[in-house]
JSON list of C-alpha atoms in Angstrom, two decimals:
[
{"chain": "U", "resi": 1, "resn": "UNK", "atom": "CA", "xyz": [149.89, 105.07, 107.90]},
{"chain": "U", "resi": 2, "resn": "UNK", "atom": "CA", "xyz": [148.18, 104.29, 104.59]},
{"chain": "U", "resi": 3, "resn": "UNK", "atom": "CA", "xyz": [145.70, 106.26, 102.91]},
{"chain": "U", "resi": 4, "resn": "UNK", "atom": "CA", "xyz": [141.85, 105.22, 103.54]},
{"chain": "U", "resi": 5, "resn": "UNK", "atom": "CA", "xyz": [140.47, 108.05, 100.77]},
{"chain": "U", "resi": 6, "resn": "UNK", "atom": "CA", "xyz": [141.99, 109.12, 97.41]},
{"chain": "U", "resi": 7, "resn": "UNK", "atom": "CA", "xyz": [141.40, 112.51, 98.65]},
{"chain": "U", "resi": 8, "resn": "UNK", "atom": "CA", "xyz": [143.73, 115.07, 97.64]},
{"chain": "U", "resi": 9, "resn": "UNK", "atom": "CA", "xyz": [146.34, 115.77, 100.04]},
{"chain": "U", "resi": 10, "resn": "UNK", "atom": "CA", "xyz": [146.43, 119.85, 101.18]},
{"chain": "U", "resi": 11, "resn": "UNK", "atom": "CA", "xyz": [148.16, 121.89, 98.39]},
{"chain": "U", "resi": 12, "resn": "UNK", "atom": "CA", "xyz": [146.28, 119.92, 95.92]},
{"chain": "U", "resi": 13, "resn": "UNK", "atom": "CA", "xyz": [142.71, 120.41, 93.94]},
{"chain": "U", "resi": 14, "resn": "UNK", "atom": "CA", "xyz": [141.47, 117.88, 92.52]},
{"chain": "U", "resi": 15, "resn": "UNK", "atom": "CA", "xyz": [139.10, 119.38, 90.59]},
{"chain": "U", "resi": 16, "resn": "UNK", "atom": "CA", "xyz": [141.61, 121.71, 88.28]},
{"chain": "U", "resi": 17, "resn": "UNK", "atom": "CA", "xyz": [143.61, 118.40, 87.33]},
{"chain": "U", "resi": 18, "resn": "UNK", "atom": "CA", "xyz": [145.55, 118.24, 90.35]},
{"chain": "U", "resi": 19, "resn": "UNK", "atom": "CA", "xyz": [147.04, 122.08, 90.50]},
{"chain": "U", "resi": 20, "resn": "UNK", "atom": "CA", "xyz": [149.14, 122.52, 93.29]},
{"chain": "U", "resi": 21, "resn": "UNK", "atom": "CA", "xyz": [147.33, 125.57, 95.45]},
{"chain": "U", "resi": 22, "resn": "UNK", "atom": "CA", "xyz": [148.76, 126.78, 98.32]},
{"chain": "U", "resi": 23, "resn": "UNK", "atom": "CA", "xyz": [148.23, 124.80, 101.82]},
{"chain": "U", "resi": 24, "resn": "UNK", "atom": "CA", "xyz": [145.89, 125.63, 103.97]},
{"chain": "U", "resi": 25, "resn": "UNK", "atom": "CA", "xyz": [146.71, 127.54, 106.58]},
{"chain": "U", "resi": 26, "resn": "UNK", "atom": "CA", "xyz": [144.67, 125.15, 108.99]},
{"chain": "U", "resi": 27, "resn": "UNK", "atom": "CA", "xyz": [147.42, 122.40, 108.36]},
{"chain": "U", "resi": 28, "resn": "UNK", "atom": "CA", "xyz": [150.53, 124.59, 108.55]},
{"chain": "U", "resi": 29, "resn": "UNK", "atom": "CA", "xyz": [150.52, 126.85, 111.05]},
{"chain": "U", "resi": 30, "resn": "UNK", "atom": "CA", "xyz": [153.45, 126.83, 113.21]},
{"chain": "U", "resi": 31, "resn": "UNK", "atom": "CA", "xyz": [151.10, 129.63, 115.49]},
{"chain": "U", "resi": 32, "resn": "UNK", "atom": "CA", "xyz": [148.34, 126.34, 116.30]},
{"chain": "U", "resi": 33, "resn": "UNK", "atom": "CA", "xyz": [150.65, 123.55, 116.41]},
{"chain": "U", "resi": 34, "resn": "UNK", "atom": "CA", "xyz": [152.44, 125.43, 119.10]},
{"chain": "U", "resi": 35, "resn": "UNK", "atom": "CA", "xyz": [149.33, 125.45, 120.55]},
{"chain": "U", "resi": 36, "resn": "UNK", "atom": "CA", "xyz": [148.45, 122.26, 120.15]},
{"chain": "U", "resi": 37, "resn": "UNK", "atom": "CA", "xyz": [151.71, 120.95, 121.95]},
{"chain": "U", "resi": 38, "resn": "UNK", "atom": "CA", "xyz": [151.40, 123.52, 125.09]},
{"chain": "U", "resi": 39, "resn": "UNK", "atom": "CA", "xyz": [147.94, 122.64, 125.67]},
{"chain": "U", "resi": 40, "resn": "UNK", "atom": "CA", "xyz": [148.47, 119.30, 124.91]},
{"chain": "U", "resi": 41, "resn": "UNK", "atom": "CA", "xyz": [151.46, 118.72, 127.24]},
{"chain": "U", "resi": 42, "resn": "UNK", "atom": "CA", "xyz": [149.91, 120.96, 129.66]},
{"chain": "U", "resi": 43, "resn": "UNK", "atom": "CA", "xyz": [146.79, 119.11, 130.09]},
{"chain": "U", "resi": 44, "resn": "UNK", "atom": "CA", "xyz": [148.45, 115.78, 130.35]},
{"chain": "U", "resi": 45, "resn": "UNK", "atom": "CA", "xyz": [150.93, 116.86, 133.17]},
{"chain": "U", "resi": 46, "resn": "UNK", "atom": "CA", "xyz": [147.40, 118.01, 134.86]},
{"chain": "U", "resi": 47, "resn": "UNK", "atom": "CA", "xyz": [145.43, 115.51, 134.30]},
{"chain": "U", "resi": 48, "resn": "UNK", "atom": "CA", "xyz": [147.99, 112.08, 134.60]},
{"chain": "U", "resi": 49, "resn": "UNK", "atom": "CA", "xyz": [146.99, 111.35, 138.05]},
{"chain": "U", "resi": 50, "resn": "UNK", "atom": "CA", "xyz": [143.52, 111.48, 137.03]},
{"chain": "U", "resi": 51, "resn": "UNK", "atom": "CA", "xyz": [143.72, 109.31, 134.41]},
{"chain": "U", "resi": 52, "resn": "UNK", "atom": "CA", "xyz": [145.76, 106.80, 136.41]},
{"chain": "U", "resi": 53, "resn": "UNK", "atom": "CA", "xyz": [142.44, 106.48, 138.30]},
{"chain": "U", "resi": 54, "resn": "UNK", "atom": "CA", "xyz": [140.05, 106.36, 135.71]},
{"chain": "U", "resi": 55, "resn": "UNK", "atom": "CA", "xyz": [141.84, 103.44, 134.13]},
{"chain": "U", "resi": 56, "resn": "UNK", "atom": "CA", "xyz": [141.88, 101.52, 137.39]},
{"chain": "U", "resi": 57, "resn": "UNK", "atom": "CA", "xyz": [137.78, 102.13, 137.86]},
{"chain": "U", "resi": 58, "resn": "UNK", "atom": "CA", "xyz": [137.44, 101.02, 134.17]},
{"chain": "U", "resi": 59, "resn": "UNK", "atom": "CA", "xyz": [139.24, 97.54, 134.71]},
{"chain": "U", "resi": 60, "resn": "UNK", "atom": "CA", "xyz": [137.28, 97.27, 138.02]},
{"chain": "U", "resi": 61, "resn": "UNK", "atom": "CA", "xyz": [134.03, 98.60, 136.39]},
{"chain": "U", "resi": 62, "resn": "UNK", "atom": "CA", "xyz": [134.04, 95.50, 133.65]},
{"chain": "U", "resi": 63, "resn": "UNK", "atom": "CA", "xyz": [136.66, 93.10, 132.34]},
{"chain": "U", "resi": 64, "resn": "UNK", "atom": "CA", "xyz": [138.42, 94.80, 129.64]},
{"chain": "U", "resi": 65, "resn": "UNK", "atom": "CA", "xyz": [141.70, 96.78, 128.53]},
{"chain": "U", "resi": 66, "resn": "UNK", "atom": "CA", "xyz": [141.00, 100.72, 130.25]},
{"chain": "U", "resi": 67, "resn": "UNK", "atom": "CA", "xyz": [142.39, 102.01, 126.76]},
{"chain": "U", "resi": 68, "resn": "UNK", "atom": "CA", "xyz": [140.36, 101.79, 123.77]},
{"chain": "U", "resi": 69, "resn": "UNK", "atom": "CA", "xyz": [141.96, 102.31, 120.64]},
{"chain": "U", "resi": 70, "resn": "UNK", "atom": "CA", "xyz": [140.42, 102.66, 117.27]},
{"chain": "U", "resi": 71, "resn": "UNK", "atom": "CA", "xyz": [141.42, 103.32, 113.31]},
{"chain": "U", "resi": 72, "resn": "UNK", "atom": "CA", "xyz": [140.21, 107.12, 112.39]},
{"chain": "U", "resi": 73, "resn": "UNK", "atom": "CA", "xyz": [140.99, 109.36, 109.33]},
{"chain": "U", "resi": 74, "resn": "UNK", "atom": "CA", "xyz": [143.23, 111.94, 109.55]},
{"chain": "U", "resi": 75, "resn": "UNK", "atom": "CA", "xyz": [144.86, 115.16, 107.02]},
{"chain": "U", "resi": 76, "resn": "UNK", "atom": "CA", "xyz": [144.75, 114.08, 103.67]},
{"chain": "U", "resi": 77, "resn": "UNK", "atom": "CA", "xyz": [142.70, 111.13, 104.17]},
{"chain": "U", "resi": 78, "resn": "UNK", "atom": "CA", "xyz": [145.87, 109.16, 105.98]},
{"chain": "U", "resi": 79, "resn": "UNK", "atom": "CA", "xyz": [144.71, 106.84, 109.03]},
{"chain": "U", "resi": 80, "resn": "UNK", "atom": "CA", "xyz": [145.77, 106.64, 112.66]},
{"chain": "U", "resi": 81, "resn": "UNK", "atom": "CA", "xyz": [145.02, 105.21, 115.46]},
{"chain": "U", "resi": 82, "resn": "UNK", "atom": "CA", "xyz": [142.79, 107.08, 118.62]},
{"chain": "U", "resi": 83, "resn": "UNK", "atom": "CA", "xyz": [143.44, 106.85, 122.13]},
{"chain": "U", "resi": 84, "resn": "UNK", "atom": "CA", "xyz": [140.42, 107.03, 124.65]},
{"chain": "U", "resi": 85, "resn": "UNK", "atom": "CA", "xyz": [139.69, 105.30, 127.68]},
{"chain": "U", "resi": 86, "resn": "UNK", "atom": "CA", "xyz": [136.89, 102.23, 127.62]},
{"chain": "U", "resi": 87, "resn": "UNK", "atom": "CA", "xyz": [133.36, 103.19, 128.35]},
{"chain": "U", "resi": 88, "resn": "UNK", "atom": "CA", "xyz": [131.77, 100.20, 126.62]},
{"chain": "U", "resi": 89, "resn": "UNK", "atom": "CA", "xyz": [131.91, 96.30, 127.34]},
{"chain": "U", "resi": 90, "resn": "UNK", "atom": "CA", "xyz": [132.61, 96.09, 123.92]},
{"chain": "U", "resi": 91, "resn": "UNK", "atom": "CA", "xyz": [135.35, 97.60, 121.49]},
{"chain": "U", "resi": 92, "resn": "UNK", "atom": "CA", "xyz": [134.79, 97.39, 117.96]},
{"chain": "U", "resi": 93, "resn": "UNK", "atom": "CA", "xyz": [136.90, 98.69, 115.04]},
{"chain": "U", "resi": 94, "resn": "UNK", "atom": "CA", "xyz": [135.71, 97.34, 112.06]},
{"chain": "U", "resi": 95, "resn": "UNK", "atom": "CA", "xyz": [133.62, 97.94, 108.98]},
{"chain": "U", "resi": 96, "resn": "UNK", "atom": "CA", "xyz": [130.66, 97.95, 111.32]},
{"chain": "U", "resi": 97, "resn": "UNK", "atom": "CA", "xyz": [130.80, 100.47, 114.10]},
{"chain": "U", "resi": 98, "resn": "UNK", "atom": "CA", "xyz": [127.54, 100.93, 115.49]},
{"chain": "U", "resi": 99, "resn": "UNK", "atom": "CA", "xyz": [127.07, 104.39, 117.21]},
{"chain": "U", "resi": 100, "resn": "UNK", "atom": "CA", "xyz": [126.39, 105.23, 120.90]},
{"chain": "U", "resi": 101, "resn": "UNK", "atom": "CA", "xyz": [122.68, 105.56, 121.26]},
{"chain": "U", "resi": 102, "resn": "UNK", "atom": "CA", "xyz": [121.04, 106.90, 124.62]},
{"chain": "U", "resi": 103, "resn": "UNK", "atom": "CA", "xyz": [120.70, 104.93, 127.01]},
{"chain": "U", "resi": 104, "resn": "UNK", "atom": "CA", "xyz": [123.16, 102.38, 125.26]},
{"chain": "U", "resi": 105, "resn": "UNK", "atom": "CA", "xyz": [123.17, 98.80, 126.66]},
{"chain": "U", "resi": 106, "resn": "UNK", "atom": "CA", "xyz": [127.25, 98.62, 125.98]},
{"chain": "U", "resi": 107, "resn": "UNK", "atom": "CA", "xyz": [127.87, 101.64, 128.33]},
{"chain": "U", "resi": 108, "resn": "UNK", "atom": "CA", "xyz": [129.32, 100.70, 131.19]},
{"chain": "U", "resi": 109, "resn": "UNK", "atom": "CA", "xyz": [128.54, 102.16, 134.42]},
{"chain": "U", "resi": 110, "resn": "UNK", "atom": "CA", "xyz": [131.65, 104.09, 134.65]},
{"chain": "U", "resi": 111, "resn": "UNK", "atom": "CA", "xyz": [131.60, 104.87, 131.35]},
{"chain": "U", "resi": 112, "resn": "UNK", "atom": "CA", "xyz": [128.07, 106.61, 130.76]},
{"chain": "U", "resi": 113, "resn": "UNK", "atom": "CA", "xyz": [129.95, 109.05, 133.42]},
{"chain": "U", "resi": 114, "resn": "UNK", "atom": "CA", "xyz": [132.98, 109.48, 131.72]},
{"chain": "U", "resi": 115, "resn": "UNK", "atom": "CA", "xyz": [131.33, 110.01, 128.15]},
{"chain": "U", "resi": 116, "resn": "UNK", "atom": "CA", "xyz": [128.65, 112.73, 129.93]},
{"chain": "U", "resi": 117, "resn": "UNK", "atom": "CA", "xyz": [131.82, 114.75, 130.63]},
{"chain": "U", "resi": 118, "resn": "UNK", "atom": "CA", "xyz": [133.95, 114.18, 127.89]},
{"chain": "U", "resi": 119, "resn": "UNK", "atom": "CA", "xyz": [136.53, 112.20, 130.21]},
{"chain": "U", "resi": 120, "resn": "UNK", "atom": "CA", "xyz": [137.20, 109.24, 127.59]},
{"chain": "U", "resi": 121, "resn": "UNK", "atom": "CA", "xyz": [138.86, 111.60, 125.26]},
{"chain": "U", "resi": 122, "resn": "UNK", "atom": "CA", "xyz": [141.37, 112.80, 127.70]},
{"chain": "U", "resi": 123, "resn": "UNK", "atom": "CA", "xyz": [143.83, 110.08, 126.54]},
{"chain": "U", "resi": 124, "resn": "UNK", "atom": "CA", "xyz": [143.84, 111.63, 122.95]},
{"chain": "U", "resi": 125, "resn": "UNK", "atom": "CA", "xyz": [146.03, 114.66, 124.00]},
{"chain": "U", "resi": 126, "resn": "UNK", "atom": "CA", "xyz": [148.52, 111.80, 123.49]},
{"chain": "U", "resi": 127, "resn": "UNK", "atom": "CA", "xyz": [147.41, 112.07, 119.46]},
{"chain": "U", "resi": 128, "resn": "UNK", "atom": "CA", "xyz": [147.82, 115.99, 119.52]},
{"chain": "U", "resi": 129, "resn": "UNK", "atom": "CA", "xyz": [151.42, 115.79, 121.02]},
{"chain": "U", "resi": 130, "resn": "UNK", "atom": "CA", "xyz": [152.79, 113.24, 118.29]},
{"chain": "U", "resi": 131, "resn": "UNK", "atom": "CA", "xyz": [150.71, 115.34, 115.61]},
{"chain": "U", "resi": 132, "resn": "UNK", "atom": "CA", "xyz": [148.03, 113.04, 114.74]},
{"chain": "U", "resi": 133, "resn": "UNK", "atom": "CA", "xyz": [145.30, 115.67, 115.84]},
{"chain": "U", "resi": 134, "resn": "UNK", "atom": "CA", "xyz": [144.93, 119.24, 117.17]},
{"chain": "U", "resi": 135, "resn": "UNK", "atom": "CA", "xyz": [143.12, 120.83, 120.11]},
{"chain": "U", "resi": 136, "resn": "UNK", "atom": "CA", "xyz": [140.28, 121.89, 117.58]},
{"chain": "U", "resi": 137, "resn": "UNK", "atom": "CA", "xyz": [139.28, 120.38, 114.34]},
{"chain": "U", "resi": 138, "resn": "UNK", "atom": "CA", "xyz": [136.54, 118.22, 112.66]},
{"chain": "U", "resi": 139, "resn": "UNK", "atom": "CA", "xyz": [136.07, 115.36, 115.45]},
{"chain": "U", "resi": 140, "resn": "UNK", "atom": "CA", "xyz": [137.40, 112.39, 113.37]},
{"chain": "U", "resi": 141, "resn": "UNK", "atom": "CA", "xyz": [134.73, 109.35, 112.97]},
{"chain": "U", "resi": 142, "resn": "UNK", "atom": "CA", "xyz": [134.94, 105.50, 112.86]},
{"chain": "U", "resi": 143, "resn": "UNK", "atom": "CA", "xyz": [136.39, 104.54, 109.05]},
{"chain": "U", "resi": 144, "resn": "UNK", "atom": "CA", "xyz": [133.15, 102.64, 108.51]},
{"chain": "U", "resi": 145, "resn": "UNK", "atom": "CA", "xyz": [131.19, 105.78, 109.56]},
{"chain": "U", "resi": 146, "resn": "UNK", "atom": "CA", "xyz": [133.43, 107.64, 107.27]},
{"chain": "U", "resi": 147, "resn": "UNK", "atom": "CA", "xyz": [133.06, 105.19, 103.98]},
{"chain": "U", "resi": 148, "resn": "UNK", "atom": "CA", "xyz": [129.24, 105.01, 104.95]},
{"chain": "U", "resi": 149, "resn": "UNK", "atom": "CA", "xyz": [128.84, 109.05, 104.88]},
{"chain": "U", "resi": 150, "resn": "UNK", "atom": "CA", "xyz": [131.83, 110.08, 102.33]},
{"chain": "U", "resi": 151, "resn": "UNK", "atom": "CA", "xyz": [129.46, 108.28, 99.81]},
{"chain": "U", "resi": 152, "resn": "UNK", "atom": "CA", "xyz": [126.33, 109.94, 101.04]},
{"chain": "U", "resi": 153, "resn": "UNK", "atom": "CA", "xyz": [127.39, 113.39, 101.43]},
{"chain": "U", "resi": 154, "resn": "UNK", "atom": "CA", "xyz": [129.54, 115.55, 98.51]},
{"chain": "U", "resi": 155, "resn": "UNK", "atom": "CA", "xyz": [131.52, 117.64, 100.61]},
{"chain": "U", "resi": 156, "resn": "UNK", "atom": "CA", "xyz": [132.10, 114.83, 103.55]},
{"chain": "U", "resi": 157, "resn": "UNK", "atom": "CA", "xyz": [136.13, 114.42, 102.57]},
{"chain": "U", "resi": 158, "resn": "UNK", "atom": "CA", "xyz": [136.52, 118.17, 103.11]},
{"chain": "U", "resi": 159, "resn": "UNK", "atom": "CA", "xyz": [136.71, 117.96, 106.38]},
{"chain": "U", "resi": 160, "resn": "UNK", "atom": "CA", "xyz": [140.45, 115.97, 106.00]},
{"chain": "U", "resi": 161, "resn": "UNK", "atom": "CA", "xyz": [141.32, 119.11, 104.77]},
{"chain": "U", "resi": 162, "resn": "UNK", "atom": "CA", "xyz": [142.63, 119.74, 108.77]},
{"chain": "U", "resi": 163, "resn": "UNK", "atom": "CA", "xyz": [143.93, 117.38, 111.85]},
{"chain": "U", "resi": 164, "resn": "UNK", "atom": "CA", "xyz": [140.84, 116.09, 113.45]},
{"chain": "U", "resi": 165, "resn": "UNK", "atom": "CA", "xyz": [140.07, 117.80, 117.01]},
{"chain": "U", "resi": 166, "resn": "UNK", "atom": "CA", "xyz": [139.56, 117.19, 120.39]},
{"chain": "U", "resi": 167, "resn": "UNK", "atom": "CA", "xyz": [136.77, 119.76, 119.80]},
{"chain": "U", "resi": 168, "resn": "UNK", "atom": "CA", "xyz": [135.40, 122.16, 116.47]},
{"chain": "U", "resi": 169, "resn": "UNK", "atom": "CA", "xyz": [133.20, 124.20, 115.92]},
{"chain": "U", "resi": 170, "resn": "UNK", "atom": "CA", "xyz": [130.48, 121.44, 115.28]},
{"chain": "U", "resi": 171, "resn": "UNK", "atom": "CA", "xyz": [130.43, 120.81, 118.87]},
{"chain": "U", "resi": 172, "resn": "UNK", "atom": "CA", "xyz": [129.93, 123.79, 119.89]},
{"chain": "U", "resi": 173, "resn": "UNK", "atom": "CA", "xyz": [127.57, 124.21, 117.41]},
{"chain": "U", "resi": 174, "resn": "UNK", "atom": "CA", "xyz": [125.03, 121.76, 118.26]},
{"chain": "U", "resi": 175, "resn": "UNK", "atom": "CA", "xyz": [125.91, 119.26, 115.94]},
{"chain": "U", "resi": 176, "resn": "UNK", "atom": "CA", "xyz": [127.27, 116.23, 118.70]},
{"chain": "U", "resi": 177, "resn": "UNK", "atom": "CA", "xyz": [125.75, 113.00, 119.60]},
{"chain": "U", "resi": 178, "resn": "UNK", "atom": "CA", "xyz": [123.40, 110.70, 117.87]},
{"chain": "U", "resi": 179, "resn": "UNK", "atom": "CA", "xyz": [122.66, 110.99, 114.27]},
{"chain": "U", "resi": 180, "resn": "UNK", "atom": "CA", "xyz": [119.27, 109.91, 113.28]},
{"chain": "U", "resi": 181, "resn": "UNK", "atom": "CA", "xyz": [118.85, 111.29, 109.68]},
{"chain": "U", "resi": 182, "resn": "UNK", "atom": "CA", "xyz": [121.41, 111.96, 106.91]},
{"chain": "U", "resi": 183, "resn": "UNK", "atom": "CA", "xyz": [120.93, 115.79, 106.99]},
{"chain": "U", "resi": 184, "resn": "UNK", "atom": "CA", "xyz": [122.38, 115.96, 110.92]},
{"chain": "U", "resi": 185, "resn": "UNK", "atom": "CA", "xyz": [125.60, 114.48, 109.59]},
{"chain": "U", "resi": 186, "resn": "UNK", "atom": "CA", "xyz": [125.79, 117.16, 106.98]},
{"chain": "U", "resi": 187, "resn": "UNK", "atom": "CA", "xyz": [125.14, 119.93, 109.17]},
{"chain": "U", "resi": 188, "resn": "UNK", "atom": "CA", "xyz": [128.10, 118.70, 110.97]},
{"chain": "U", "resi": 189, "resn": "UNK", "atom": "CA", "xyz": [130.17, 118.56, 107.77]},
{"chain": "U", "resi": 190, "resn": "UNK", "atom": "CA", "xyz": [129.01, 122.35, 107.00]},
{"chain": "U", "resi": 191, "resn": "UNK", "atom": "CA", "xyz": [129.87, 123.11, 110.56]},
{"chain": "U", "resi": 192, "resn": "UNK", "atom": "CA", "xyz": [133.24, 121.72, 110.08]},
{"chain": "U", "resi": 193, "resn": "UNK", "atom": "CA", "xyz": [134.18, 122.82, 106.52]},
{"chain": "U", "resi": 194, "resn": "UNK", "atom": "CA", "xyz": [133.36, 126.31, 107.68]},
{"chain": "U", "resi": 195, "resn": "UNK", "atom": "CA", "xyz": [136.00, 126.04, 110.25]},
{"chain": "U", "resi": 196, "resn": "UNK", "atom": "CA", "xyz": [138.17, 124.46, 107.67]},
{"chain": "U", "resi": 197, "resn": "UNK", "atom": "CA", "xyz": [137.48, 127.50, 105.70]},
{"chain": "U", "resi": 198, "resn": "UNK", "atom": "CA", "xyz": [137.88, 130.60, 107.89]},
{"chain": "U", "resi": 199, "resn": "UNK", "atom": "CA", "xyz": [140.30, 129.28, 110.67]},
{"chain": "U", "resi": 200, "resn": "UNK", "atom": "CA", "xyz": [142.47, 131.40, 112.67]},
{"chain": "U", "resi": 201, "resn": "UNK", "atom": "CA", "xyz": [144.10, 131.17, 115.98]},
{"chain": "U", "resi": 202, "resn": "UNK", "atom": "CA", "xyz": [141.02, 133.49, 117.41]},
{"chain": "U", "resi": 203, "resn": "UNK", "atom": "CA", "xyz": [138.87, 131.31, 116.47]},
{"chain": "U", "resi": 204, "resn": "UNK", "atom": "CA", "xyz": [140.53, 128.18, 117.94]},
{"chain": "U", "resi": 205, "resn": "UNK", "atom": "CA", "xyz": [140.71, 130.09, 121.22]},
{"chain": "U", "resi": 206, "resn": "UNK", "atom": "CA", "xyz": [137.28, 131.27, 121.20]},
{"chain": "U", "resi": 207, "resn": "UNK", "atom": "CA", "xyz": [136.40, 126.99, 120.03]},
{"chain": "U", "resi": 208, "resn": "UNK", "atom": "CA", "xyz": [137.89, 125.69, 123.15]},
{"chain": "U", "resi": 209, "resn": "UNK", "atom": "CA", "xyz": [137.10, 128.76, 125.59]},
{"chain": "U", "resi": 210, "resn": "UNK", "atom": "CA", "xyz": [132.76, 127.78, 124.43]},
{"chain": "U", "resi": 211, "resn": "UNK", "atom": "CA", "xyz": [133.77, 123.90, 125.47]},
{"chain": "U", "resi": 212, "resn": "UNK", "atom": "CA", "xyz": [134.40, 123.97, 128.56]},
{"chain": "U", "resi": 213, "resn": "UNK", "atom": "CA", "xyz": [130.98, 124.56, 129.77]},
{"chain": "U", "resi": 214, "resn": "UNK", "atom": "CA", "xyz": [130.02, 122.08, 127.39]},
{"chain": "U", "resi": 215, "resn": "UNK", "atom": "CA", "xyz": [131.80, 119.73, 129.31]},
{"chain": "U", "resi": 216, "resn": "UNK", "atom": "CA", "xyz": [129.39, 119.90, 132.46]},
{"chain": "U", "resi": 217, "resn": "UNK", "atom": "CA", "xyz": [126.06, 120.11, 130.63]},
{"chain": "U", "resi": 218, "resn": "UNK", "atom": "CA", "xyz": [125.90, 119.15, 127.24]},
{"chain": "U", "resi": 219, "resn": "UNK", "atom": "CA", "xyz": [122.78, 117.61, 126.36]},
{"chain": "U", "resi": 220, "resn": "UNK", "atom": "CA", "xyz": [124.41, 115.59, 124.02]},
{"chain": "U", "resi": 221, "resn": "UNK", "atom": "CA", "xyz": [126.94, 114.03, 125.37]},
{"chain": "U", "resi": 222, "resn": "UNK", "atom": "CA", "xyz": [125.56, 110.27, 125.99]}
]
């Protein structure tokens, strides 16, 4: 994976001439990537059989591939690829990604279900088991979202500070869906930076424990 950002990489500030600091406890805890790999592996063993269907109603549903994969930033700015099942008759990953609007044309019938209960991300527990992501995080963003906000907002490349999520405290928060205005976006960059800043394992527990209602009702979630 190559670098999208010349952001500093954890251990590093920038700012005092690129003095190593120690890393963030976000990035390097052995306690949440343990977690990350039982819930991960958990989850998929769960929900395989589910999946199995979903991408069967997808190819059904509208012609297409039932996995959509997309380029996303990662810790330290490095770039991977996301898993998530199609709900869209289009897939785009390039340096225009228009975003899901309600009551989006490109939503597929199957798929306006599937994003109203967060069922198109279930294929990206396959990104927390090989380390790409964690249970909770900063949701990672299309790179041209990224480039498009990095240079809008100051603090925007903090968030690659920590492995993008499944879920973070922005979601929980509030802060999902469509973004009109600039300031939404940087409430969601607050929302995540603050996790970035004051993470512990409580805190992820208590993260994922508030989603799960979220999952059934989120007003959101389109």
């Amino acid at each position: 994976m190559t670098a999208l950002y010349a952001v500093a990489k954890p251990g590093r500030d920038p700012g005092e001439g690129g003095r190593v600091l120690p890393p963030l406890p976000v990035a390097t805890s052995i306690g949440k990537r343990l977690f990350d790999i039982l819930v991960a592996s958990g989850a998929l063993l769960v929900f395989l059989p589910l999946l199995l269907m979903l991408a069967l109603l997808i190819r059904l549903d509208a012609p297409g591939p039932a996995l959509f994969r997309q380029r996303r930033t990662g810790l330290g700015g490095q770039v991977f690829t996301v898993y998530k099942l199609r709900t869209m008759t289009v897939v785009e990953d390039s340096g225009e990604v228009r975003q899901a609007t309600k009551n989006d044309a490109r939503v597929t019938q199957i798929g306006a279900v599937l994003r109203k209960l967060s069922l198109d991300e279930l294929p990206q527990l396959f990104n927390v088991l090989i380390g790409d992501m964690s249970i909770v995080g900063p949701r990672p963003h299309a790179l041209a979202h990224d480039q498009f906000y990095g240079e809008r907002i100051p603090t925007y490349d903090e968030r690659f500070r920590a492995r993008p999520g499944l879920t973070g405290f922005a979601q929980i928060s509030g802060f999902r869906g469509e973004v009109r205005e600039l300031k939404q976006m940087a409430d969601r960059v607050a929302a995540d930076n603050a996790y970035i800043d004051r993470w512990s394992l409580g805190l992820d527990l208590i993260i994922a424990f508030k989603t799960l209602p979220l999952m059934l009702r989120d007003p959101n979630a389109y």
